[in-house]
Coordinates of C-alpha atoms in Angstrom, one line a residue:
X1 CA 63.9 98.8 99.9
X2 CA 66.4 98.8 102.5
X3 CA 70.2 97.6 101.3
X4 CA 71.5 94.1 102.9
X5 CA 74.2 94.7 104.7
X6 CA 77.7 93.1 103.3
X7 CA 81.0 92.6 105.2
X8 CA 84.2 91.2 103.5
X9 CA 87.5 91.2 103.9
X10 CA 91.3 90.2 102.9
X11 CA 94.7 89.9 104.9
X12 CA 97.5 92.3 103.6
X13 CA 99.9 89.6 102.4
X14 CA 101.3 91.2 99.1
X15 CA 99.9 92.7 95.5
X16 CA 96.7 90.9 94.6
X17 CA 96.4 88.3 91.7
X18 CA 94.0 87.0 89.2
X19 CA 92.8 84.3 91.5
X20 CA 92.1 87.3 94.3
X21 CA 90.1 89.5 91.7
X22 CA 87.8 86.4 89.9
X23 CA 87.2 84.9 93.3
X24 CA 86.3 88.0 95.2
X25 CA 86.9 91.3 93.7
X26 CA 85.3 91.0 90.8
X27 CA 82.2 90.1 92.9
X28 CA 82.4 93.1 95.2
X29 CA 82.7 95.8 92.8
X30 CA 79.7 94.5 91.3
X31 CA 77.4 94.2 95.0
X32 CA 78.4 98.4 95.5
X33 CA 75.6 98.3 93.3
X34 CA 73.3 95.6 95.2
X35 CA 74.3 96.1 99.0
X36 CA 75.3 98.3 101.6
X37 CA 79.1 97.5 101.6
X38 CA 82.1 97.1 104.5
X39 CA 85.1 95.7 103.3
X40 CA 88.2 95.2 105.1
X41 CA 91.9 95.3 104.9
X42 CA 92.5 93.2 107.6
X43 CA 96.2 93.1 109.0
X44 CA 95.6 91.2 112.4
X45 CA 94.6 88.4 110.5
X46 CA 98.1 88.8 108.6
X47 CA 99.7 89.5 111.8
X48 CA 98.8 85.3 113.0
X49 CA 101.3 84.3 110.0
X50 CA 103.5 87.2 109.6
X51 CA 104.1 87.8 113.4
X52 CA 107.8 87.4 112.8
X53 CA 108.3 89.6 110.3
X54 CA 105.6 92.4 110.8
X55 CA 107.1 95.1 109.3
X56 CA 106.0 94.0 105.7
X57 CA 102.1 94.3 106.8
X58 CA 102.2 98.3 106.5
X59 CA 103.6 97.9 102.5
X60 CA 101.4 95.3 102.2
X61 CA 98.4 97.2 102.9
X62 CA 99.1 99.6 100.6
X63 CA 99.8 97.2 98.3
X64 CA 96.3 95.9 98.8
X65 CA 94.7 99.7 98.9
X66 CA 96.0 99.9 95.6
X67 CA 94.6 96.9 93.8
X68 CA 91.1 97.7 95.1
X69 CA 91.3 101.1 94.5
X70 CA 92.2 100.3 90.8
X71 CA 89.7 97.2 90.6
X72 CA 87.4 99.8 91.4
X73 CA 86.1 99.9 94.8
X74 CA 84.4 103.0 94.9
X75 CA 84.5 104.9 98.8
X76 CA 81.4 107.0 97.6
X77 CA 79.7 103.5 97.2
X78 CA 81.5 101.5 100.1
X79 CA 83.0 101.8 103.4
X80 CA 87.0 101.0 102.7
X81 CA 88.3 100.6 106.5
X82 CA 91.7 99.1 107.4
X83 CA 90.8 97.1 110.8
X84 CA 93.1 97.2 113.0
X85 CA 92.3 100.9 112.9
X86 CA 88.8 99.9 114.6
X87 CA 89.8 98.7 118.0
X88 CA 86.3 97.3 118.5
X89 CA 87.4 94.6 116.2
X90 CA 89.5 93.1 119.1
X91 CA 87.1 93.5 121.4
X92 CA 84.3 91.6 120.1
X93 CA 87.3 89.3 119.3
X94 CA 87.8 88.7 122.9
X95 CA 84.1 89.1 124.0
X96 CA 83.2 86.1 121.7
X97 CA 86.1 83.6 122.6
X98 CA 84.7 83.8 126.4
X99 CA 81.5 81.5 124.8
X100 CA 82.8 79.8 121.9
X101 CA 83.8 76.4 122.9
X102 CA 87.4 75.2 122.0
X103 CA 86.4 72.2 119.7
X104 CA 84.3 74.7 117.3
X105 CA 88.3 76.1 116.1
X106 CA 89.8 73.3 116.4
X107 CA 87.7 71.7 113.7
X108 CA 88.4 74.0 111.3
X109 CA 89.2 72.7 108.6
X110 CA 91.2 75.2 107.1
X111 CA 93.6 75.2 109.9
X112 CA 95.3 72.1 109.4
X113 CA 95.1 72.7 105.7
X114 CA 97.1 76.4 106.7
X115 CA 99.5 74.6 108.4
X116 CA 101.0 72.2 106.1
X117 CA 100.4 75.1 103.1
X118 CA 103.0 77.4 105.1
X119 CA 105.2 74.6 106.9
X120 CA 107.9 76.8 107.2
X121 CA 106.5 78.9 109.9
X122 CA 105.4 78.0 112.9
X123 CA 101.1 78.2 113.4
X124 CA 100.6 76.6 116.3
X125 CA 99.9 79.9 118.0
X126 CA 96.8 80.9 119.8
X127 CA 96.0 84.0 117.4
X128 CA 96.4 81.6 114.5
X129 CA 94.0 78.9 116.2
X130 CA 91.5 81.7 116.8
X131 CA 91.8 83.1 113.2
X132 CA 87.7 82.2 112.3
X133 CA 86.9 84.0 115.5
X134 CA 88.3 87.0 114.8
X135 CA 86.7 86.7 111.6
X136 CA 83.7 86.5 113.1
X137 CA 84.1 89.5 114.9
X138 CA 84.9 91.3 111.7
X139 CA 81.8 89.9 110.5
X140 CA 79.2 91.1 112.5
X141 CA 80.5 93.5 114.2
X142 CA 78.4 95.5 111.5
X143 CA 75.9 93.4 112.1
X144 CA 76.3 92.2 108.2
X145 CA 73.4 90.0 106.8
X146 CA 75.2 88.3 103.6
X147 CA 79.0 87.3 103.4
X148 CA 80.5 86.8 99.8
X149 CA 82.9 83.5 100.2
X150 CA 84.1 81.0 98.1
X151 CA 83.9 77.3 98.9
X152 CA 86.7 76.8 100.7
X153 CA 85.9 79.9 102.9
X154 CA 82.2 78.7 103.7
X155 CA 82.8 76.6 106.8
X156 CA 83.9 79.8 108.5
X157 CA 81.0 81.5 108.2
X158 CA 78.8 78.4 109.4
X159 CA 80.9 78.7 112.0
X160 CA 79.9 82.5 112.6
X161 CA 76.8 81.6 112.5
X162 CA 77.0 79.0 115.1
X163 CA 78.4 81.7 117.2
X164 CA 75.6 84.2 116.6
X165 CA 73.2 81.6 117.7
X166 CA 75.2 80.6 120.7
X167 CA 75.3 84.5 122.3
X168 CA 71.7 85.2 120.6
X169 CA 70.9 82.6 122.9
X170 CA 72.2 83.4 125.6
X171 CA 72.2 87.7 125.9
X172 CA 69.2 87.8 123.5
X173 CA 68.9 88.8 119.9
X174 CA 71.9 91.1 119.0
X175 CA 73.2 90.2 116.1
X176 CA 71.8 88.8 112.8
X177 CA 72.2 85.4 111.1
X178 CA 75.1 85.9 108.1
X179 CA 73.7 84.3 105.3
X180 CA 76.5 83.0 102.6
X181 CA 76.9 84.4 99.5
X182 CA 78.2 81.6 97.8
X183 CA 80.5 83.0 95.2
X184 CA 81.7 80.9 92.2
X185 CA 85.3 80.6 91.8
X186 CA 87.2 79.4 89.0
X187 CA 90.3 78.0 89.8
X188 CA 92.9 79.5 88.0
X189 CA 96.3 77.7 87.8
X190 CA 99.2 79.3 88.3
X191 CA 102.4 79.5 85.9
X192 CA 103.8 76.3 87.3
X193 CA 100.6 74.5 86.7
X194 CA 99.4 74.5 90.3
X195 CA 97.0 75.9 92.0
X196 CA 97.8 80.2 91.9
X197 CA 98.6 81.4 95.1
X198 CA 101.8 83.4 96.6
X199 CA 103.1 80.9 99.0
X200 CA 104.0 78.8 95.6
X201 CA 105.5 82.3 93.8
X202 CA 103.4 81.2 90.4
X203 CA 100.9 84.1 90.4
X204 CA 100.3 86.5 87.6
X205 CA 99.8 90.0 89.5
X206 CA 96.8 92.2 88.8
X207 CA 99.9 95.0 88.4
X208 CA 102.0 93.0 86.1
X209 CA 102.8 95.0 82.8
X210 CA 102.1 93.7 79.4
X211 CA 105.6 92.3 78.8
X212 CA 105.4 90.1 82.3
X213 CA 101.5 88.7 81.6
X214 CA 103.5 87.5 78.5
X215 CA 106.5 86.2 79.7
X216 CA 104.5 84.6 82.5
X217 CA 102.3 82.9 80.3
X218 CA 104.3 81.8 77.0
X219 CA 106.2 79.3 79.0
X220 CA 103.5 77.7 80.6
X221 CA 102.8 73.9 80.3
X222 CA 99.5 73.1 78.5
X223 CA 97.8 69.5 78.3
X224 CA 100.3 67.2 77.7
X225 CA 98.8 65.5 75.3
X226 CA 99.6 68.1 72.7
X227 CA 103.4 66.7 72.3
X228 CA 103.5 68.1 68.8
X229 CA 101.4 71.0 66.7
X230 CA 99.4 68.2 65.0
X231 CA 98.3 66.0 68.1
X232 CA 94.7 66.7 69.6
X233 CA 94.5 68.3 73.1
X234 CA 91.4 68.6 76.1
X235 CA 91.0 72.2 77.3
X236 CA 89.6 70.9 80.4
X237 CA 93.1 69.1 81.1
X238 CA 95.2 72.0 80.2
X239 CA 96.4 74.6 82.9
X240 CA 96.0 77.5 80.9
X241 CA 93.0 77.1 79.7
X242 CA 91.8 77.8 83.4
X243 CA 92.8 81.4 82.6
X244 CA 90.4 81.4 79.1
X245 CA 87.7 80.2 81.4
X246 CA 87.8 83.6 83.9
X247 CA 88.7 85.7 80.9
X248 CA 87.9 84.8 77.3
X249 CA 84.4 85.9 76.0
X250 CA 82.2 82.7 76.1
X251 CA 82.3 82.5 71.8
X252 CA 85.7 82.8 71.4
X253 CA 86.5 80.4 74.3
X254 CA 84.3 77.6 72.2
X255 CA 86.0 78.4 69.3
X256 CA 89.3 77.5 70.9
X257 CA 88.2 74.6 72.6
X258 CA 86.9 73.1 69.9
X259 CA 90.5 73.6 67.5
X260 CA 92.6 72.4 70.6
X261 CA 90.5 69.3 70.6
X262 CA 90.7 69.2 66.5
X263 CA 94.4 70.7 66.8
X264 CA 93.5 73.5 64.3
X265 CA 95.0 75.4 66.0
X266 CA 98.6 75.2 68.1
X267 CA 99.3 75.9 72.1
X268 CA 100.9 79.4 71.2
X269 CA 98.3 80.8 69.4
X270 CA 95.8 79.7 72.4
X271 CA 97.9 81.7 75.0
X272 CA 98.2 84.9 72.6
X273 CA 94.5 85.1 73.0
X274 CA 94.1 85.0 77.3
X275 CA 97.4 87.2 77.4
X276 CA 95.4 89.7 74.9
X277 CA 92.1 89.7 76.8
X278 CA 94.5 90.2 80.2
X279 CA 96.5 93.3 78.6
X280 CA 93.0 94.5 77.3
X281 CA 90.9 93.6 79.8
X282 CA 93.3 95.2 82.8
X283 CA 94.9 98.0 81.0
X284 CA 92.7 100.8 82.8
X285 CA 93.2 99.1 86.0
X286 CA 97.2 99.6 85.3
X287 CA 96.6 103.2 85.0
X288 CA 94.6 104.1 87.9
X289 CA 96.7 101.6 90.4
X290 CA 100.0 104.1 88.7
X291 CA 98.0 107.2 89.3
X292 CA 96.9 106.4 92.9
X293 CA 100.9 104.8 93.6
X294 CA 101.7 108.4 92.5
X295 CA 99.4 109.7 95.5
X296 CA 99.5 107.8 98.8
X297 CA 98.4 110.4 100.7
X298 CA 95.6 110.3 98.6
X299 CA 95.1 106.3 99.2
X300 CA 95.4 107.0 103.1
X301 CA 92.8 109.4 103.5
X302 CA 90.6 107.2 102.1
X303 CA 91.1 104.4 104.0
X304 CA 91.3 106.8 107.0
X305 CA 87.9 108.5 106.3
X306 CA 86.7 105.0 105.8
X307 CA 87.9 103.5 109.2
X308 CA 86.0 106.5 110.7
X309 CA 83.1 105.7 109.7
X310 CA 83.5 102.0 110.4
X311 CA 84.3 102.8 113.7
X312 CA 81.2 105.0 114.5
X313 CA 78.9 101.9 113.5
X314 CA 81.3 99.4 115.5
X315 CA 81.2 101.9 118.7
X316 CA 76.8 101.5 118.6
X317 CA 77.4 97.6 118.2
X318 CA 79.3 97.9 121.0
X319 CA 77.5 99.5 123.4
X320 CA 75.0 97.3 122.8
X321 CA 77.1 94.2 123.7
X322 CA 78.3 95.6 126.3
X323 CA 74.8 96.2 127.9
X324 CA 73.6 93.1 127.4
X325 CA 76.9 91.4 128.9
X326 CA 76.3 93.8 131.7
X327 CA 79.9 95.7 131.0
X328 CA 78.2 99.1 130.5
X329 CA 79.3 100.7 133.6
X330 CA 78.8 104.4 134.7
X331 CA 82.6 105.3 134.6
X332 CA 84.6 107.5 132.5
X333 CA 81.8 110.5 131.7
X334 CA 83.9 113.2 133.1

């Protein structure tokens, strides 16, 4: 049985977190199995929020190359491209914007949502209002079938959609319908208690050594309710808790729910147990992410052999949109 075809990708904007590996890595290392795989490092999409400062995209690449290399994505089982390094990206980008009507972006939710997330730059760009396009580029470009998202994420690939039907309909039937892979995704608070994320410097890094997981979370703020040992607490209401939910065996996690809620047993000895299962559960990753920091040639050629063979699937999904938009002409052969 022939392998669906998978595309996903992430902007280069730093060192991965625990929100970044349970609400998509996690997921991807396990469909190498499932799917025929194309994930993306994608630095153009960084490039619509970091245009001021673009020389931090390279570092953060590599930063990214790292955490998936670690997490293991596997190049033997997936095609690892960086896509800026396939030009076709850009021009299915511009290809698409010529029939994609200008309300379609500007509805977006997520754009407004961007905007007042990262108020301290300026977004209102047209790369940064064309962001989904360009993700739709990246998208089906390899003509991918399914699309692992979370919620928030899912709008932009109805949206893909609505553009594949749109040029379906008018050049014919070129590309195929992505289907969403609806991935669930705990949200995991971050050390301040809000959601994790970079922008609000509270996230607990994939890389992060033993001692910082544990400085990180000892001083977090559980539910307060639990004012002293002795008062009774509600998992669901405490912020670390979030953190048992994505890494705490099932058992175990009952068993701790149901002494916070008894007050058997006291907020510390509830965080020894995530920050165990995170030392544990990531020590392996922590030696291959040192091993393959050790060797970035190593990390390149990858990621270059990768983009090669990206490219030589974009360039026949090219040709073909180009035919059909009657751009195929008979120059440049000698």
């Amino acid at each position: 049985m022939k392998k669906k075809i998978v595309f996903s990708g992430m902007r280069p904007t730093g060192a991965l977190h625990l929100g970044n590996y349970v609400g998509a890595l996690r997921n991807w290392v396990r469909l190498q199995d499932t799917h025929h795989c194309f994930f993306g490092i994608v630095p153009w999409h960084a490039l619509s929020s970091e245009y001021l400062n673009p020389k931090v995209i390279k570092d953060y690449t590599f930063e990214v190359a790292l955490d998936w290399l670690a997490a293991g994505l596997d190049p033997q089982k997936s095609v690892l491209l960086i896509q800026s390094e396939v030009k076709e990206h850009a021009e299915l980008h511009l290809l698409l914007s010529m029939i994609t009507p200008l309300p379609w972006l500007e509805r977006v939710p997520t754009f407004k949502e961007q905007q007042q997330e990262l108020q301290d730059r300026d977004l209102n760009t047209y790369g940064f209002l064309g962001y989904p396009m360009l993700q739709t580029a990246d998208i089906i470009l390899y003509k991918a079938e399914v699309v692992p998202v979370g919620e928030d994420q899912a709008f932009h690939i109805e949206l893909a959609r609505e553009v594949v039907r749109r040029f379906n309909r008018f050049y014919g039937e070129v590309f195929p319908e992505p289907q969403i892979l609806l991935t669930e995704v705990p949200k995991l608070a971050g050390t301040d208690g809000r959601k994790m994320s970079k922008s609000y410097g509270n996230a607990i890094y994939l890389k992060d050594t033993p001692e910082t997981i544990k400085k990180k979370i000892s001083p977090m703020v559980t539910d307060t309710r639990r004012k002293r040992r002795t008062d009774p607490g509600e998992p669901d209401d405490c912020p670390v808790f979030t953190l048992h939910k994505a890494f705490v065996p099932e058992a175990k996690r009952q068993e701790l729910a149901a002494g916070c809620r008894t007050a058997s047993i006291g907020c510390l000895e509830c965080k020894k147990v995530v920050i165990e299962a995170l030392i544990n559960d990531f020590e392996t990753f922590r030696q291959k992410r040192h091993y393959f920091n050790k060797h970035p040639d190593e990390v390149w050629t990858i990621f270059d052999e990768g983009s090669a063979r990206a490219r030589e699937v974009a360039r026949q999904t090219m040709e073909e949109v180009r035919r059909v938009l009657g751009l195929d002409f008979p120059t440049g052969r000698r």
